[in-house]
Amino acid sequence: MAKTIDRPADPGPDPASGNARGRSAWENAFARGRRRHEPGSGAADRTLSDVPLKPLYGPEDVAGLDLEQRLGYPGQYPYTRGIHPGGYRDRLWTMRQFAGFGNARQTNERYHFLLAQGQTGLSVAFDMPTLMGYDSDAPQSLGEVGRCGVAIDSLRDMQTLFEGIDLGAITTSMTINGPAAIALAQYIATAESKGISRARLGGTLQADILKEYIAQKEWIFPPRPHVRLIVDMMKFCTAEMPMWNTISISGYHIREAGSTAVQELAFTLADGFAYVEAAVKAGMDIDTFAPRLSFFFNAHIDFFEEICKFRAARRIYARRMRERYGAKDPRSWTLRFHTQTAGCSATAQQPENNIVRVAYEALAAVLGGTQSLHTNSMDEVLALPTEKSVEIALRTQQVLAYETNVTNVVDPLGGSYFVEALTAEMEKQAEAYFERIDGFGGVIEAIESGFFQHEIADASYRYQRSLENKDRVVVGVNAFEKYEEGTDVDLLKIGQEIERGQARAVSEVRASRDQAQVESALAELKRACRDETRNVMPPLIEAVKAYATEGEIVQAMVEVYGRYVENAAF
């Protein structure tokens, strides 16, 4: 009988050795490949924000990251994977289409149309005179009334705007900054005229004046008194409107001005932290107001960069709120945000292509964990959107929500080598920007020095050069062009009769009100503006209820605060 010799079990191939051999084989095969590199090929080794891209990502790219600590689980600190444990399995994002044009009656009809099509929240677009604090019959308003949004001159217009809509049952977002406190007062007075208490109102006021100085340029008052006004709104809403988001810190317009995704991320969060610091300095407990702060981001066309931007934003915000500002309530650590697809990515050439762009941008927003979403209409680069194009934009969200199945796994991209490495890199670059801003002494000082304006201008120039050199391809613009005489897209046009009618309407308001009551209310408002121990919101609401027009209220406040004039940065 042969002797049996005991031998150890064959362990098989060394996994590490196999991985190394596989990596080496891939590198050799990749080196033999023929790279796309010529202008117009669409090949790029950097994101739109100029973050370097490798051709392949693997375990080595996340080896230095403590993923357990940096990711956690959905609904848990640091919220990289989302602020809700169940993600969209529990609740879909709010489909909130931005809308406003002409007069309040026309926009009210559009709101009823959108609600009938399945929209779940309202979002108000104001025209340029309203955004700048001028009445429709002011000389500065000539040619602009109702063109890029709805004209709102007084409480009467705001009441018409929401006629037949239960403000206690729906949330409303208002994109307005310079006169934001006036719009909030008009909204409160409208609700109360319907018997709805201010405590029941839910929604968001943008009110982010810092990004106006940085990017959009729709300011009225100088930065310091305006930040005081924002803190007054925060105090007022914290005490009396517990369901209302007092401010929506907006990166959207920073991106539309030409910034990179990293700049949008860093500058938006820096603005948010500046408001936190101002409120704390004014004596507010951070955990009383921070849970009602919200943010507003752009969803651009660089798909994975956008997803990583949202994930990095949540992580940075959670860490700073807890560790730097000492917030104790976990709700104060959670960054909640609305997203809008990128207007600056839309093209006038072949406008139907914008439907495709919007779908990809919306998908990035959803995979990034947005709480609400606006999808742009294909014709917005040409004119205000028609009902047909608005319906397509809304249907884009609905197909995404109900047909693609992407909502049924929470953070499906979590753990991806590429996604985690790019998220960490964007976080690193944002932190570098925070250091530079701190070097100026803060956001307002950086604004006054022209820092943000220079950074955005440089980024915009680099991007434009990349298009001209065809390092970046935009379909229908610098590649796959075709000559088109005119467009087959129906456009919504706002006639001069809207402006004339709105001017008559505001004159009728002035003629029908109690003028002594208006003058008394405006005088009281000015006294509150001069006295920093008083909150401006109560006298502002009284002025609105007296049917003082927006232009009159703004002028009264300008007499106290002054009007801001930007120092040229170039």
Coordinates of C-alpha atoms in Angstrom, one line a residue:
M1 CA 0.0 0.0 0.0
A2 CA 1.4 3.4 -1.0
K3 CA 2.1 5.9 1.7
T4 CA -0.2 8.9 1.8
I5 CA 1.6 12.2 2.0
D6 CA -0.4 15.1 3.5
R7 CA -0.1 18.3 1.5
P8 CA -1.5 21.8 2.1
A9 CA -4.5 22.7 0.0
D10 CA -3.7 24.6 -3.2
P11 CA -4.5 28.2 -2.5
G12 CA -5.0 29.0 -6.2
P13 CA -3.6 32.1 -7.8
D14 CA -2.6 35.0 -5.7
P15 CA -5.4 37.6 -6.2
A16 CA -3.0 40.5 -5.8
S17 CA -0.6 39.0 -8.3
G18 CA -3.6 38.4 -10.6
N19 CA -4.7 41.9 -10.3
A20 CA -1.2 43.2 -11.0
R21 CA -1.0 41.0 -14.1
G22 CA -4.4 42.1 -15.3
R23 CA -3.5 45.8 -14.8
S24 CA -0.2 45.3 -16.7
A25 CA -2.0 43.5 -19.5
W26 CA -4.5 46.3 -19.8
E27 CA -1.8 49.0 -19.7
N28 CA 0.0 47.3 -22.6
A29 CA -3.1 46.9 -24.6
F30 CA -4.1 50.5 -23.9
A31 CA -0.7 51.7 -25.0
R32 CA -1.2 50.0 -28.3
G33 CA -4.5 51.6 -28.9
R34 CA -5.2 54.5 -31.2
R35 CA -6.2 57.5 -29.2
R36 CA -8.8 60.0 -30.3
H37 CA -7.0 63.3 -30.0
E38 CA -7.6 65.5 -33.0
P39 CA -9.7 68.7 -32.6
G40 CA -13.4 68.0 -32.9
S41 CA -13.1 64.4 -31.8
G42 CA -14.8 65.0 -28.5
A43 CA -11.9 63.4 -26.6
A44 CA -10.8 65.2 -23.4
D45 CA -8.5 64.3 -20.6
R46 CA -10.0 66.9 -18.3
T47 CA -13.5 67.7 -17.0
L48 CA -15.2 71.0 -17.9
S49 CA -13.7 72.3 -14.6
D50 CA -10.2 71.4 -15.8
V51 CA -9.9 68.5 -13.3
P52 CA -7.5 65.9 -14.8
L53 CA -9.1 62.6 -15.9
K54 CA -7.4 59.2 -16.0
P55 CA -8.4 56.7 -18.7
L56 CA -9.2 54.1 -16.0
Y57 CA -9.9 54.2 -12.3
G58 CA -9.3 51.4 -9.9
P59 CA -8.7 50.5 -6.2
E60 CA -5.5 52.4 -6.1
D61 CA -7.4 55.7 -6.8
V62 CA -9.3 55.4 -3.5
A63 CA -6.7 53.6 -1.5
G64 CA -5.8 56.8 0.4
L65 CA -9.5 57.5 1.2
D66 CA -11.2 56.2 4.3
L67 CA -14.4 55.4 2.4
E68 CA -16.3 54.1 5.5
Q69 CA -15.8 57.5 7.1
R70 CA -16.2 59.6 3.9
L71 CA -19.3 57.8 2.6
G72 CA -21.2 56.4 5.6
Y73 CA -24.7 55.5 4.7
P74 CA -27.6 57.5 3.2
G75 CA -29.2 59.6 5.8
Q76 CA -26.1 59.5 8.0
Y77 CA -23.2 61.9 8.6
P78 CA -21.4 63.0 6.4
Y79 CA -24.4 62.6 4.0
T80 CA -22.2 62.0 0.9
R81 CA -24.7 59.3 -0.2
G82 CA -27.8 61.5 0.4
I83 CA -29.7 63.1 3.3
H84 CA -32.5 60.6 3.4
P85 CA -32.1 56.9 4.4
G86 CA -34.6 55.7 1.8
G87 CA -33.6 58.2 -1.0
Y88 CA -36.2 58.3 -3.7
R89 CA -37.7 55.0 -2.6
D90 CA -39.5 56.9 0.1
R91 CA -40.3 60.2 -1.8
L92 CA -39.5 61.5 -5.3
W93 CA -38.0 64.9 -5.8
T94 CA -40.3 67.8 -6.2
M95 CA -40.9 68.6 -9.8
R96 CA -40.8 72.4 -9.7
Q97 CA -40.9 74.1 -13.1
F98 CA -39.8 77.7 -13.1
A99 CA -42.5 79.9 -14.7
G100 CA -43.5 83.5 -15.1
F101 CA -44.2 85.8 -18.0
G102 CA -46.3 88.8 -18.9
N103 CA -48.8 89.8 -16.2
A104 CA -50.0 88.0 -13.1
R105 CA -53.2 86.8 -14.8
Q106 CA -51.2 85.0 -17.7
T107 CA -48.8 83.4 -15.3
N108 CA -51.6 82.2 -13.0
E109 CA -53.1 80.4 -16.0
R110 CA -49.7 78.8 -16.7
Y111 CA -49.5 77.6 -13.0
H112 CA -52.9 76.0 -13.3
F113 CA -51.8 74.3 -16.5
L114 CA -48.6 72.9 -14.9
L115 CA -50.4 71.7 -11.8
A116 CA -52.9 69.9 -14.1
Q117 CA -50.0 68.2 -15.8
G118 CA -48.6 66.7 -12.6
Q119 CA -46.2 69.4 -11.4
T120 CA -45.8 69.2 -7.6
G121 CA -44.5 72.7 -6.7
L122 CA -44.5 76.2 -8.0
S123 CA -41.6 78.4 -8.9
V124 CA -41.9 82.1 -9.7
A125 CA -39.9 83.9 -12.4
F126 CA -40.1 87.6 -12.1
D127 CA -39.4 90.1 -14.8
M128 CA -36.3 92.4 -14.8
P129 CA -38.0 95.6 -13.5
T130 CA -39.4 93.6 -10.5
L131 CA -36.0 92.0 -9.9
M132 CA -34.3 95.5 -9.9
G133 CA -37.0 97.1 -7.7
Y134 CA -38.8 99.3 -10.3
D135 CA -42.5 99.6 -10.9
S136 CA -43.8 98.8 -14.4
D137 CA -44.4 102.4 -15.3
A138 CA -40.9 103.6 -14.3
P139 CA -38.7 104.9 -17.1
Q140 CA -36.1 102.2 -16.3
S141 CA -38.8 99.5 -17.1
L142 CA -39.4 100.5 -20.7
G143 CA -39.3 97.5 -23.0
E144 CA -38.7 95.0 -20.2
V145 CA -42.1 94.5 -18.5
G146 CA -43.2 90.8 -18.5
R147 CA -40.4 89.8 -20.9
C148 CA -38.3 87.4 -18.8
G149 CA -40.8 86.7 -16.0
V150 CA -44.0 88.0 -14.4
A151 CA -44.4 91.7 -13.5
I152 CA -45.3 92.1 -9.8
D153 CA -45.8 95.7 -8.7
S154 CA -48.0 95.5 -5.6
L155 CA -50.0 93.2 -3.4
R156 CA -52.8 93.2 -5.9
D157 CA -50.6 91.5 -8.5
M158 CA -49.4 88.9 -6.1
Q159 CA -53.0 88.1 -5.1
T160 CA -53.9 87.6 -8.8
L161 CA -50.8 85.5 -9.4
F162 CA -52.0 82.9 -6.9
E163 CA -55.7 83.1 -7.5
G164 CA -57.4 79.7 -7.1
I165 CA -54.2 78.1 -5.6
D166 CA -54.1 76.8 -2.0
L167 CA -50.9 78.3 -0.6
G168 CA -51.3 76.2 2.5
A169 CA -51.2 73.0 0.5
I170 CA -48.4 73.7 -2.1
T171 CA -44.8 74.9 -1.7
T172 CA -43.6 77.9 -3.7
S173 CA -40.1 79.0 -4.7
M174 CA -39.5 82.6 -5.6
T175 CA -36.3 83.5 -7.5
I176 CA -35.7 87.1 -6.5
N177 CA -32.9 88.6 -4.6
G178 CA -32.5 92.4 -4.3
P179 CA -36.2 93.0 -3.4
A180 CA -36.6 89.5 -1.9
A181 CA -37.9 90.8 1.5
I182 CA -40.7 92.7 -0.4
A183 CA -41.7 89.6 -2.3
L184 CA -41.9 87.6 0.9
A185 CA -44.0 90.3 2.5
Q186 CA -46.4 90.3 -0.5
Y187 CA -46.6 86.5 -0.3
I188 CA -47.4 86.5 3.4
A189 CA -50.1 89.2 2.9
T190 CA -51.6 87.3 0.0
A191 CA -51.9 84.1 2.1
E192 CA -53.4 86.0 5.0
S193 CA -55.9 87.6 2.7
K194 CA -57.0 84.0 1.9
G195 CA -57.2 83.1 5.6
I196 CA -54.0 81.1 5.5
S197 CA -51.6 81.8 8.4
R198 CA -47.9 82.5 7.7
A199 CA -47.0 79.5 9.9
R200 CA -48.6 77.2 7.3
L201 CA -46.6 78.5 4.4
G202 CA -43.9 76.3 2.8
G203 CA -41.4 77.1 0.2
T204 CA -38.2 78.9 -0.6
L205 CA -37.1 82.5 -1.0
Q206 CA -33.9 82.8 -2.9
A207 CA -32.7 86.1 -1.3
D208 CA -29.0 85.3 -2.0
I209 CA -27.6 88.7 -2.5
L210 CA -23.9 87.7 -2.3
K211 CA -24.1 85.8 -5.5
E212 CA -25.6 88.9 -7.1
Y213 CA -22.5 90.8 -6.4
I214 CA -20.4 87.9 -7.6
A215 CA -22.2 86.9 -10.8
Q216 CA -25.8 88.0 -11.7
K217 CA -25.5 91.7 -10.9
E218 CA -29.2 92.2 -9.8
W219 CA -28.5 94.2 -6.7
I220 CA -30.1 97.3 -5.1
F221 CA -28.5 98.0 -1.7
P222 CA -24.8 97.8 -0.7
P223 CA -23.6 94.4 0.7
R224 CA -23.4 95.1 4.4
P225 CA -26.9 96.6 5.0
H226 CA -28.4 94.0 2.6
V227 CA -26.8 91.1 4.7
R228 CA -28.4 92.8 7.7
L229 CA -31.8 92.6 5.9
I230 CA -31.3 88.9 5.2
V231 CA -30.5 88.2 8.8
D232 CA -33.8 90.1 9.7
M233 CA -35.6 87.7 7.3
M234 CA -33.9 84.7 8.9
K235 CA -35.0 85.9 12.4
F236 CA -38.5 86.6 11.3
C237 CA -39.0 83.3 9.5
T238 CA -37.4 81.3 12.3
A239 CA -39.9 82.8 14.7
E240 CA -43.0 82.9 12.6
M241 CA -42.6 80.6 9.5
P242 CA -41.2 77.3 10.6
M243 CA -41.9 75.6 7.3
W244 CA -40.3 78.3 5.1
N245 CA -36.7 78.2 3.7
T246 CA -35.6 81.7 4.3
I247 CA -32.8 81.7 1.8
S248 CA -31.7 79.6 -1.1
I249 CA -28.0 80.0 -1.5
S250 CA -27.5 79.9 -5.3
G251 CA -24.7 78.5 -7.3
Y252 CA -26.9 78.3 -10.4
H253 CA -26.2 81.9 -11.5
I254 CA -22.5 81.7 -10.7
R255 CA -22.3 78.8 -13.1
E256 CA -24.4 80.6 -15.7
A257 CA -22.0 83.5 -15.5
G258 CA -19.2 81.2 -16.7
S259 CA -17.7 79.5 -13.6
T260 CA -16.5 76.0 -13.5
A261 CA -18.2 73.3 -11.4
V262 CA -15.5 73.6 -8.7
Q263 CA -16.0 77.3 -8.5
E264 CA -19.7 76.9 -8.3
L265 CA -19.3 74.4 -5.5
A266 CA -16.8 76.5 -3.6
F267 CA -18.3 80.0 -4.1
T268 CA -21.8 78.8 -3.3
L269 CA -20.8 77.1 0.0
A270 CA -18.7 80.1 0.9
D271 CA -21.7 82.4 0.5
G272 CA -23.7 80.0 2.7
F273 CA -21.2 80.0 5.4
A274 CA -21.0 83.8 5.3
Y275 CA -24.8 83.9 6.0
V276 CA -24.3 81.4 8.8
E277 CA -21.6 83.6 10.4
A278 CA -23.7 86.8 10.0
A279 CA -26.7 85.2 11.7
V280 CA -24.6 83.8 14.6
K281 CA -22.9 87.2 15.0
A282 CA -26.4 88.7 15.3
G283 CA -27.1 86.4 18.2
M284 CA -29.0 83.5 16.6
D285 CA -28.5 80.0 17.7
I286 CA -27.3 78.0 14.7
D287 CA -29.6 75.1 15.3
T288 CA -32.7 77.4 15.2
F289 CA -32.1 78.5 11.6
A290 CA -29.7 76.2 9.9
P291 CA -32.3 73.4 9.3
R292 CA -34.2 75.8 7.0
L293 CA -31.3 76.9 4.8
S294 CA -31.4 75.5 1.3
F295 CA -29.2 75.6 -1.8
F296 CA -29.7 75.9 -5.5
F297 CA -27.3 74.3 -8.0
N298 CA -26.8 74.1 -11.7
A299 CA -26.8 70.7 -13.5
H300 CA -24.4 71.1 -16.5
I301 CA -23.6 68.6 -19.2
D302 CA -20.4 67.1 -17.8
F303 CA -22.3 64.1 -16.4
F304 CA -20.0 62.6 -13.7
E305 CA -18.5 65.9 -12.6
E306 CA -22.0 67.2 -11.8
I307 CA -22.9 64.1 -9.8
C308 CA -19.6 64.4 -7.8
K309 CA -20.2 68.1 -7.2
F310 CA -23.4 67.4 -5.4
R311 CA -21.9 64.6 -3.3
A312 CA -18.9 66.8 -2.4
A313 CA -21.2 69.7 -1.5
R314 CA -23.1 67.6 1.1
R315 CA -19.9 66.3 2.6
I316 CA -18.2 69.7 2.9
Y317 CA -21.3 71.3 4.3
A318 CA -21.9 68.6 7.0
R319 CA -18.3 68.7 8.2
R320 CA -18.2 72.5 8.4
M321 CA -21.5 72.9 10.1
R322 CA -20.7 70.3 12.7
E323 CA -17.0 70.9 13.3
R324 CA -16.4 74.6 12.5
Y325 CA -19.8 76.1 13.5
G326 CA -20.7 73.7 16.3
A327 CA -24.2 72.8 15.1
K328 CA -25.6 70.0 17.3
D329 CA -28.8 69.2 15.5
P330 CA -28.2 66.7 12.6
R331 CA -30.7 68.6 10.5
S332 CA -28.3 71.5 10.6
W333 CA -25.7 69.3 8.9
T334 CA -27.8 68.3 6.0
L335 CA -27.5 70.2 2.7
R336 CA -30.8 70.3 0.9
F337 CA -30.8 71.6 -2.6
H338 CA -32.9 72.4 -5.7
T339 CA -31.4 71.9 -9.2
Q340 CA -32.0 73.5 -12.5
T341 CA -30.6 72.2 -15.8
A342 CA -28.0 74.4 -17.4
G343 CA -29.4 77.3 -19.4
C344 CA -25.9 78.1 -20.6
S345 CA -25.5 74.6 -22.2
A346 CA -28.6 75.2 -24.4
T347 CA -28.1 76.2 -28.0
A348 CA -30.1 78.3 -30.4
Q349 CA -28.8 76.1 -33.2
Q350 CA -30.9 72.9 -33.6
P351 CA -32.9 73.7 -30.4
E352 CA -34.5 70.3 -30.3
N353 CA -31.1 69.0 -29.2
N354 CA -31.7 70.8 -25.9
I355 CA -34.3 68.2 -25.0
V356 CA -31.5 65.6 -25.1
R357 CA -29.1 67.7 -23.1
V358 CA -31.8 68.4 -20.4
A359 CA -32.5 64.7 -20.0
Y360 CA -28.8 63.9 -19.3
E361 CA -28.5 66.9 -16.9
A362 CA -31.7 65.9 -15.1
L363 CA -30.3 62.4 -14.7
A364 CA -27.1 63.8 -13.2
A365 CA -29.1 65.8 -10.7
V366 CA -31.2 62.8 -9.7
L367 CA -28.1 60.5 -9.3
G368 CA -26.6 63.3 -7.3
G369 CA -29.5 63.3 -4.9
T370 CA -31.4 66.6 -5.5
Q371 CA -34.5 67.4 -3.5
S372 CA -36.3 69.3 -6.3
L373 CA -35.7 69.9 -10.0
H374 CA -36.5 72.2 -12.8
T375 CA -35.9 71.0 -16.4
N376 CA -35.4 73.7 -18.9
S377 CA -37.5 73.9 -22.0
M378 CA -35.9 73.4 -25.4
D379 CA -36.8 77.0 -26.6
E380 CA -35.7 79.0 -23.6
V381 CA -32.5 80.1 -25.3
L382 CA -34.8 81.7 -27.9
A383 CA -37.7 83.1 -25.9
L384 CA -39.9 82.4 -23.0
P385 CA -41.1 78.7 -23.2
T386 CA -44.4 77.8 -24.8
E387 CA -46.9 75.4 -23.1
K388 CA -45.8 72.6 -25.5
S389 CA -42.1 72.9 -24.7
V390 CA -42.9 73.3 -20.9
E391 CA -44.9 70.1 -21.1
I392 CA -42.0 68.2 -22.8
A393 CA -39.6 69.4 -20.1
L394 CA -42.0 68.2 -17.3
R395 CA -42.5 64.9 -19.1
T396 CA -38.7 64.5 -19.1
Q397 CA -38.7 64.4 -15.3
Q398 CA -41.7 62.1 -15.2
V399 CA -40.1 59.6 -17.6
L400 CA -36.9 59.7 -15.4
A401 CA -38.9 59.2 -12.2
Y402 CA -41.3 56.5 -13.3
E403 CA -39.7 54.6 -16.2
T404 CA -35.9 54.4 -15.8
N405 CA -35.8 52.6 -12.5
V406 CA -32.9 54.8 -11.3
T407 CA -35.0 55.9 -8.3
N408 CA -35.2 52.4 -6.7
V409 CA -31.6 52.1 -5.5
V410 CA -30.2 54.7 -3.1
D411 CA -27.0 56.3 -4.3
P412 CA -26.4 53.7 -7.1
L413 CA -23.0 55.2 -8.0
G414 CA -21.7 55.1 -4.4
G415 CA -18.4 53.2 -4.2
S416 CA -17.5 53.7 -7.9
Y417 CA -13.7 54.2 -8.1
F418 CA -14.1 57.1 -10.5
V419 CA -17.0 58.7 -8.7
E420 CA -15.3 58.6 -5.3
A421 CA -11.9 59.8 -6.6
L422 CA -13.5 62.7 -8.5
T423 CA -15.7 63.6 -5.5
A424 CA -12.6 63.7 -3.3
E425 CA -10.7 65.9 -5.8
M426 CA -13.5 68.4 -6.2
E427 CA -13.7 68.6 -2.4
K428 CA -10.0 69.2 -2.2
Q429 CA -10.1 72.0 -4.8
A430 CA -13.1 73.6 -3.1
E431 CA -11.2 73.7 0.2
A432 CA -8.3 75.4 -1.5
Y433 CA -10.7 78.1 -2.7
F434 CA -12.0 78.6 0.9
E435 CA -8.5 79.3 2.0
R436 CA -8.1 81.9 -0.7
I437 CA -11.4 83.6 0.3
D438 CA -10.4 83.6 3.9
G439 CA -7.2 85.3 2.9
F440 CA -9.2 88.3 1.7
G441 CA -11.0 88.4 5.1
G442 CA -14.2 86.8 3.9
V443 CA -16.8 86.8 1.1
I444 CA -17.7 90.5 1.1
E445 CA -14.0 91.6 1.1
A446 CA -13.3 89.2 -1.7
I447 CA -16.3 90.7 -3.6
E448 CA -15.0 94.2 -3.1
S449 CA -11.5 93.1 -4.3
G450 CA -13.0 91.6 -7.5
F451 CA -11.7 88.1 -6.7
F452 CA -14.8 86.2 -7.7
Q453 CA -15.3 88.2 -10.8
H454 CA -11.8 87.6 -12.1
E455 CA -12.0 83.9 -11.4
I456 CA -15.2 83.5 -13.3
A457 CA -14.1 85.7 -16.2
D458 CA -10.9 83.6 -16.6
A459 CA -12.9 80.3 -16.5
S460 CA -15.3 81.6 -19.0
Y461 CA -12.5 82.7 -21.3
R462 CA -10.8 79.3 -21.1
Y463 CA -14.1 77.6 -22.0
Q464 CA -14.8 79.8 -24.9
R465 CA -11.3 79.2 -26.3
S466 CA -11.8 75.4 -26.0
L467 CA -14.9 75.8 -28.2
E468 CA -13.1 77.8 -30.7
N469 CA -10.2 75.4 -30.8
K470 CA -12.7 72.5 -30.9
D471 CA -11.1 70.9 -27.8
R472 CA -14.7 70.8 -26.7
V473 CA -17.6 69.8 -29.0
V474 CA -21.0 71.3 -28.8
V475 CA -23.3 69.5 -31.3
G476 CA -24.8 71.9 -33.8
V477 CA -22.5 74.7 -32.8
N478 CA -18.9 73.8 -33.6
A479 CA -19.6 70.3 -35.0
F480 CA -22.5 68.6 -36.9
E481 CA -23.7 72.1 -38.0
K482 CA -26.4 72.6 -40.5
Y483 CA -27.6 75.8 -42.0
E484 CA -31.1 76.8 -40.7
E485 CA -33.0 79.8 -41.9
G486 CA -35.2 80.8 -39.0
T487 CA -36.6 78.1 -36.7
D488 CA -39.5 75.7 -36.8
V489 CA -40.0 76.1 -33.1
D490 CA -43.1 78.1 -32.1
L491 CA -42.1 81.0 -29.8
L492 CA -44.0 82.8 -27.0
K493 CA -44.0 86.5 -27.6
I494 CA -44.8 89.3 -25.1
G495 CA -46.4 92.3 -26.9
Q496 CA -46.3 95.9 -25.9
E497 CA -49.9 95.7 -24.8
I498 CA -48.7 93.8 -21.7
E499 CA -46.5 96.7 -20.6
R500 CA -49.1 99.3 -21.3
G501 CA -51.7 97.3 -19.3
Q502 CA -49.4 96.8 -16.4
A503 CA -48.5 100.5 -16.3
R504 CA -52.2 101.3 -16.2
A505 CA -52.8 98.7 -13.4
V506 CA -50.2 100.1 -11.1
S507 CA -51.5 103.6 -11.6
E508 CA -55.0 102.4 -10.7
V509 CA -53.6 100.9 -7.5
R510 CA -52.0 104.2 -6.5
A511 CA -55.3 106.0 -7.2
S512 CA -57.5 103.7 -5.2
R513 CA -55.5 103.3 -2.0
D514 CA -55.3 105.4 1.2
Q515 CA -52.3 107.5 0.4
A516 CA -51.9 108.8 4.0
Q517 CA -51.7 105.2 5.2
V518 CA -49.1 104.4 2.5
E519 CA -47.0 107.4 3.6
S520 CA -47.2 106.5 7.2
A521 CA -46.2 102.9 6.5
L522 CA -43.2 104.0 4.4
A523 CA -42.1 106.4 7.1
E524 CA -42.2 103.6 9.7
L525 CA -40.3 101.3 7.4
K526 CA -37.5 103.9 7.1
R527 CA -37.3 104.2 10.9
A528 CA -36.9 100.4 11.2
C529 CA -34.2 100.4 8.5
R530 CA -32.2 103.1 10.5
D531 CA -32.6 101.2 13.8
E532 CA -30.6 98.0 13.8
T533 CA -32.2 96.8 16.9
R534 CA -35.6 96.5 15.0
N535 CA -36.6 93.8 12.5
V536 CA -37.5 95.3 9.2
M537 CA -40.0 92.6 8.2
P538 CA -43.1 93.7 10.3
P539 CA -43.2 97.3 9.0
L540 CA -42.4 95.9 5.5
I541 CA -45.5 93.7 5.6
E542 CA -47.6 96.7 6.8
A543 CA -46.4 98.8 3.8
V544 CA -47.3 96.0 1.4
K545 CA -50.8 95.7 3.0
A546 CA -51.2 99.4 2.5
Y547 CA -50.6 98.7 -1.2
A548 CA -47.4 100.6 -1.4
T549 CA -45.8 99.5 -4.7
E550 CA -42.5 97.7 -4.9
G551 CA -40.8 100.7 -6.4
E552 CA -42.0 103.0 -3.6
I553 CA -40.8 100.6 -0.9
V554 CA -37.4 100.2 -2.6
Q555 CA -37.0 103.9 -2.9
A556 CA -37.8 104.4 0.8
M557 CA -35.1 101.8 1.7
V558 CA -32.6 103.3 -0.7
E559 CA -33.0 106.6 1.2
V560 CA -31.6 104.8 4.2
Y561 CA -29.2 102.2 2.8
G562 CA -28.1 103.8 -0.4
R563 CA -27.8 102.1 -3.8
Y564 CA -24.8 99.9 -4.6
V565 CA -22.3 100.8 -7.4
E566 CA -19.8 98.2 -8.3
N567 CA -16.1 99.0 -8.5
A568 CA -14.8 98.0 -11.9
A569 CA -12.8 94.8 -11.5
F570 CA -11.1 95.0 -14.9

